[in-house]
Amino acid sequence: MKVLIATGRLAERTVRHSVGDNADVLVLDVDVAAFITPHRLLPAIKKQNGIYDVILVPGLASGDFSMVAKELGCKVFLGPKHAYDLGSVLKLADGMDLSLEVPACELLSDIWRELALETLVELENNADMLAMIGDVKLGGGSRMKVMAEIVDATGFEEDALSLKVIEFIRKGADIIDLGASLTSSVEDVRKAVRVARKVSTVPVSIDTLESGLLKAAMDEGVDLVLSLNSSNIDIVGKDVAEAGVTAVVIPDAGNSFESLVHNIQAARDAGIESIIADPVLDPIGHGFVDSIVRYARFHEEYPEIPVFFGAGNVTELIDADSVGVNATLCGLAADVGSCILFTPEFSEKTRGSIAELNTGARMMALALTRNSSPKDLGLDLLVLKEKRRRPDVAIPEDSLPAKRFAGWELDPLGPFRIGIVSDECGGMIVAQHEDASITGRTAKEVIETIIKMGLISKLDHAGYLGCEIQKAEIALRLGRSYSQDDDL
């Protein structure tokens, strides 16, 4: 397939670097590529006397380029918005039609994601497994599953617990874990399990070492119990076996490899058939590397036993953004054969860990099937940084330095108070005025509504509001708090 890329003078160098030898480049007599029009493009191509199968015009160009396609008898599509994306677009351009309405970068990003998701569904449907909890596959060729702990679930009111279970499942939890506090009663556990099972569409586990509480949870029909070791296996082991539930087995104090193996054997002797091993992931600074070695050794010696990976032990005890930490932990977990990624979302800094681990697990599954590193998959965990930087502009020689102005006057139509409210769909921006309160999910729709309602009369006030409302939207997207006039 012979491809021609049309561009302007300023982008020529970037375009040639991006496409290499995979396409011809036509530089039109314009500085800015977005200013290319059909009437400029057609005569320039005719001067080339070349025959092409596909012509890509800049993604930000406007006009009806279908006339060019008709005149030349070839396909004409919008390329990406940014020249540095041309190389990626050309890899997929052969054999598929792009668009004259949607820039290729937007079109293909959706296609890449859809292909990734379709591949994941196919992989999961065809995967072998080491164990099943309800309809959830563990191990084998299936992706790692996310277990989300509701800390102190036994202390929640019924409505609050129901909402938390639904929220965690919406975020991507494959299993819901109910944490029992040290002061929990048998009735507290029974109530929590009943509430969770009523609203949950995924398996439910109980998280406690107390034998009486484990038995109460099994009476209410939990699918999995956390955790068994030498302190309780002799007491509840046979009950677990008779109930047919899955048990997570942990080592005794000290987290030794030998005690984990001993406790697994004790669980088997009690008749428990479905066992998951937790070698225990220690926090950074407290034996993290040694615990990874323990995981690797266990998986090598007992590949038939599913492995539990407590990612939350690390993310909760490091002052770093959880996105990158969780991505790295997913890679480590995959390398040591883990089947379950365990996390609470207990602290503000780890809010979002469920979704992050869910995406990370999918990335590792795709990377494994492609025998590649976890990049260029159609899914990613890039939030604050980006794969490719958009080019900076040159500062004009006659530019003027900006200065703050201290002489603002109150808008005669009145001030606004801006805030945010988190919800299940990403949150809302709230703009309160004495005459109306406006809510919206994007800064654009909120500020446009304010303007259309005639609630603003000064340009300086409009500029200020635009900055604050956009800041509020960014806070929502990043899961951060927001306070008007404070730095984000």
Tab-separated table of N, CA and C in Angstrom, residues 146-149 168 171-173 311-316 320-327 329-330 341-361 381:
chain	number	residue	atom	x	y	z
A	146	VAL	N	-9.053	-9.422	41.296
A	146	VAL	CA	-8.902	-8.419	42.347
A	146	VAL	C	-9.873	-8.715	43.483
A	147	MET	N	-9.322	-8.873	44.682
A	147	MET	CA	-10.143	-9.010	45.886
A	147	MET	C	-10.071	-7.685	46.639
A	148	ALA	N	-11.212	-7.060	46.855
A	148	ALA	CA	-11.271	-5.755	47.512
A	148	ALA	C	-11.805	-5.918	48.927
A	149	GLU	N	-11.010	-5.481	49.896
A	149	GLU	CA	-11.419	-5.598	51.297
A	149	GLU	C	-12.179	-4.360	51.743
A	168	PHE	N	-17.457	-1.087	45.163
A	168	PHE	CA	-16.229	-1.843	44.903
A	168	PHE	C	-16.378	-2.743	43.677
A	171	LYS	N	-16.047	-0.652	40.630
A	171	LYS	CA	-14.658	-0.270	40.397
A	171	LYS	C	-13.823	-1.388	39.794
A	172	GLY	N	-14.325	-2.630	39.871
A	172	GLY	CA	-13.594	-3.727	39.246
A	172	GLY	C	-13.242	-4.880	40.158
A	173	ALA	N	-13.816	-4.930	41.366
A	173	ALA	CA	-13.536	-6.045	42.271
A	173	ALA	C	-14.157	-7.335	41.742
A	311	ALA	N	-1.285	-6.949	47.710
A	311	ALA	CA	-0.722	-5.683	47.199
A	311	ALA	C	-0.933	-4.537	48.171
A	312	GLY	N	-2.056	-4.539	48.877
A	312	GLY	CA	-2.349	-3.460	49.817
A	312	GLY	C	-1.338	-3.330	50.930
A	313	ASN	N	-0.609	-4.405	51.245
A	313	ASN	CA	0.435	-4.326	52.271
A	313	ASN	C	1.523	-3.336	51.889
A	314	VAL	N	1.705	-3.141	50.579
A	314	VAL	CA	2.738	-2.210	50.092
A	314	VAL	C	2.159	-0.820	49.861
A	315	THR	N	1.045	-0.737	49.150
A	315	THR	CA	0.510	0.581	48.777
A	315	THR	C	0.089	1.399	49.997
A	316	GLU	N	-0.407	0.730	51.036
A	316	GLU	CA	-0.840	1.466	52.218
A	316	GLU	C	0.333	2.011	53.029
A	320	ALA	N	3.511	7.264	48.112
A	320	ALA	CA	3.694	7.423	46.671
A	320	ALA	C	2.346	7.188	46.011
A	321	ASP	N	2.150	7.806	44.855
A	321	ASP	CA	0.888	7.594	44.146
A	321	ASP	C	0.697	6.115	43.853
A	322	SER	N	-0.500	5.630	44.104
A	322	SER	CA	-0.747	4.189	44.009
A	322	SER	C	-0.738	3.659	42.582
A	323	VAL	N	-0.926	4.521	41.582
A	323	VAL	CA	-1.051	4.029	40.206
A	323	VAL	C	0.206	3.286	39.763
A	324	GLY	N	1.356	3.957	39.851
A	324	GLY	CA	2.594	3.316	39.428
A	324	GLY	C	2.992	2.160	40.328
A	325	VAL	N	2.737	2.317	41.640
A	325	VAL	CA	3.060	1.234	42.576
A	325	VAL	C	2.238	-0.007	42.243
A	326	ASN	N	0.951	0.180	42.005
A	326	ASN	CA	0.089	-0.967	41.691
A	326	ASN	C	0.454	-1.602	40.354
A	327	ALA	N	0.835	-0.785	39.374
A	327	ALA	CA	1.257	-1.348	38.088
A	327	ALA	C	2.476	-2.244	38.270
A	329	LEU	N	3.465	-3.703	41.092
A	329	LEU	CA	3.086	-4.878	41.881
A	329	LEU	C	2.370	-5.914	41.022
A	330	CYS	N	1.572	-5.461	40.060
A	330	CYS	CA	0.909	-6.408	39.157
A	330	CYS	C	1.944	-7.209	38.363
A	341	LEU	N	-5.172	-10.571	43.560
A	341	LEU	CA	-4.556	-9.318	43.996
A	341	LEU	C	-5.459	-8.708	45.062
A	342	PHE	N	-4.930	-8.609	46.267
A	342	PHE	CA	-5.740	-8.173	47.407
A	342	PHE	C	-5.443	-6.722	47.745
A	343	THR	N	-6.500	-5.916	47.930
A	343	THR	CA	-6.288	-4.520	48.330
A	343	THR	C	-7.493	-3.982	49.077
A	344	PRO	N	-7.245	-3.168	50.086
A	344	PRO	CA	-8.308	-2.295	50.592
A	344	PRO	C	-8.185	-0.952	49.870
A	345	GLU	N	-9.139	-0.091	50.061
A	345	GLU	CA	-8.959	1.315	49.679
A	345	GLU	C	-9.173	2.104	50.958
A	346	PHE	N	-8.252	1.882	51.911
A	346	PHE	CA	-8.453	2.374	53.269
A	346	PHE	C	-8.040	3.827	53.426
A	347	SER	N	-6.951	4.217	52.783
A	347	SER	CA	-6.464	5.586	52.913
A	347	SER	C	-6.748	6.368	51.634
A	348	GLU	N	-6.735	7.692	51.749
A	348	GLU	CA	-6.999	8.538	50.582
A	348	GLU	C	-5.975	8.318	49.479
A	349	LYS	N	-4.710	8.091	49.853
A	349	LYS	CA	-3.666	7.947	48.836
A	349	LYS	C	-3.830	6.672	48.020
A	350	THR	N	-4.595	5.696	48.533
A	350	THR	CA	-4.795	4.454	47.774
A	350	THR	C	-6.183	4.389	47.145
A	351	ARG	N	-6.927	5.486	47.219
A	351	ARG	CA	-8.226	5.505	46.531
A	351	ARG	C	-7.998	5.241	45.043
A	352	GLY	N	-8.744	4.322	44.478
A	352	GLY	CA	-8.566	3.964	43.074
A	352	GLY	C	-7.779	2.688	42.872
A	353	SER	N	-7.268	2.082	43.969
A	353	SER	CA	-6.424	0.893	43.830
A	353	SER	C	-7.162	-0.288	43.200
A	354	ILE	N	-8.445	-0.402	43.458
A	354	ILE	CA	-9.207	-1.529	42.888
A	354	ILE	C	-9.181	-1.442	41.366
A	355	ALA	N	-9.539	-0.286	40.837
A	355	ALA	CA	-9.541	-0.114	39.383
A	355	ALA	C	-8.133	-0.231	38.811
A	356	GLU	N	-7.137	0.298	39.538
A	356	GLU	CA	-5.760	0.237	39.059
A	356	GLU	C	-5.272	-1.203	38.968
A	357	LEU	N	-5.550	-1.991	39.991
A	357	LEU	CA	-5.128	-3.398	39.964
A	357	LEU	C	-5.901	-4.181	38.903
A	358	ASN	N	-7.170	-3.842	38.718
A	358	ASN	CA	-7.956	-4.513	37.687
A	358	ASN	C	-7.353	-4.251	36.309
A	359	THR	N	-7.023	-2.986	36.030
A	359	THR	CA	-6.392	-2.653	34.751
A	359	THR	C	-5.014	-3.287	34.644
A	360	GLY	N	-4.239	-3.237	35.727
A	360	GLY	CA	-2.914	-3.850	35.724
A	360	GLY	C	-2.959	-5.335	35.440
A	361	ALA	N	-3.931	-6.025	36.034
A	361	ALA	CA	-4.074	-7.464	35.795
A	361	ALA	C	-4.393	-7.744	34.330
A	381	LEU	N	-2.015	2.465	32.427
A	381	LEU	CA	-2.211	3.112	33.714
A	381	LEU	C	-1.483	4.450	33.759
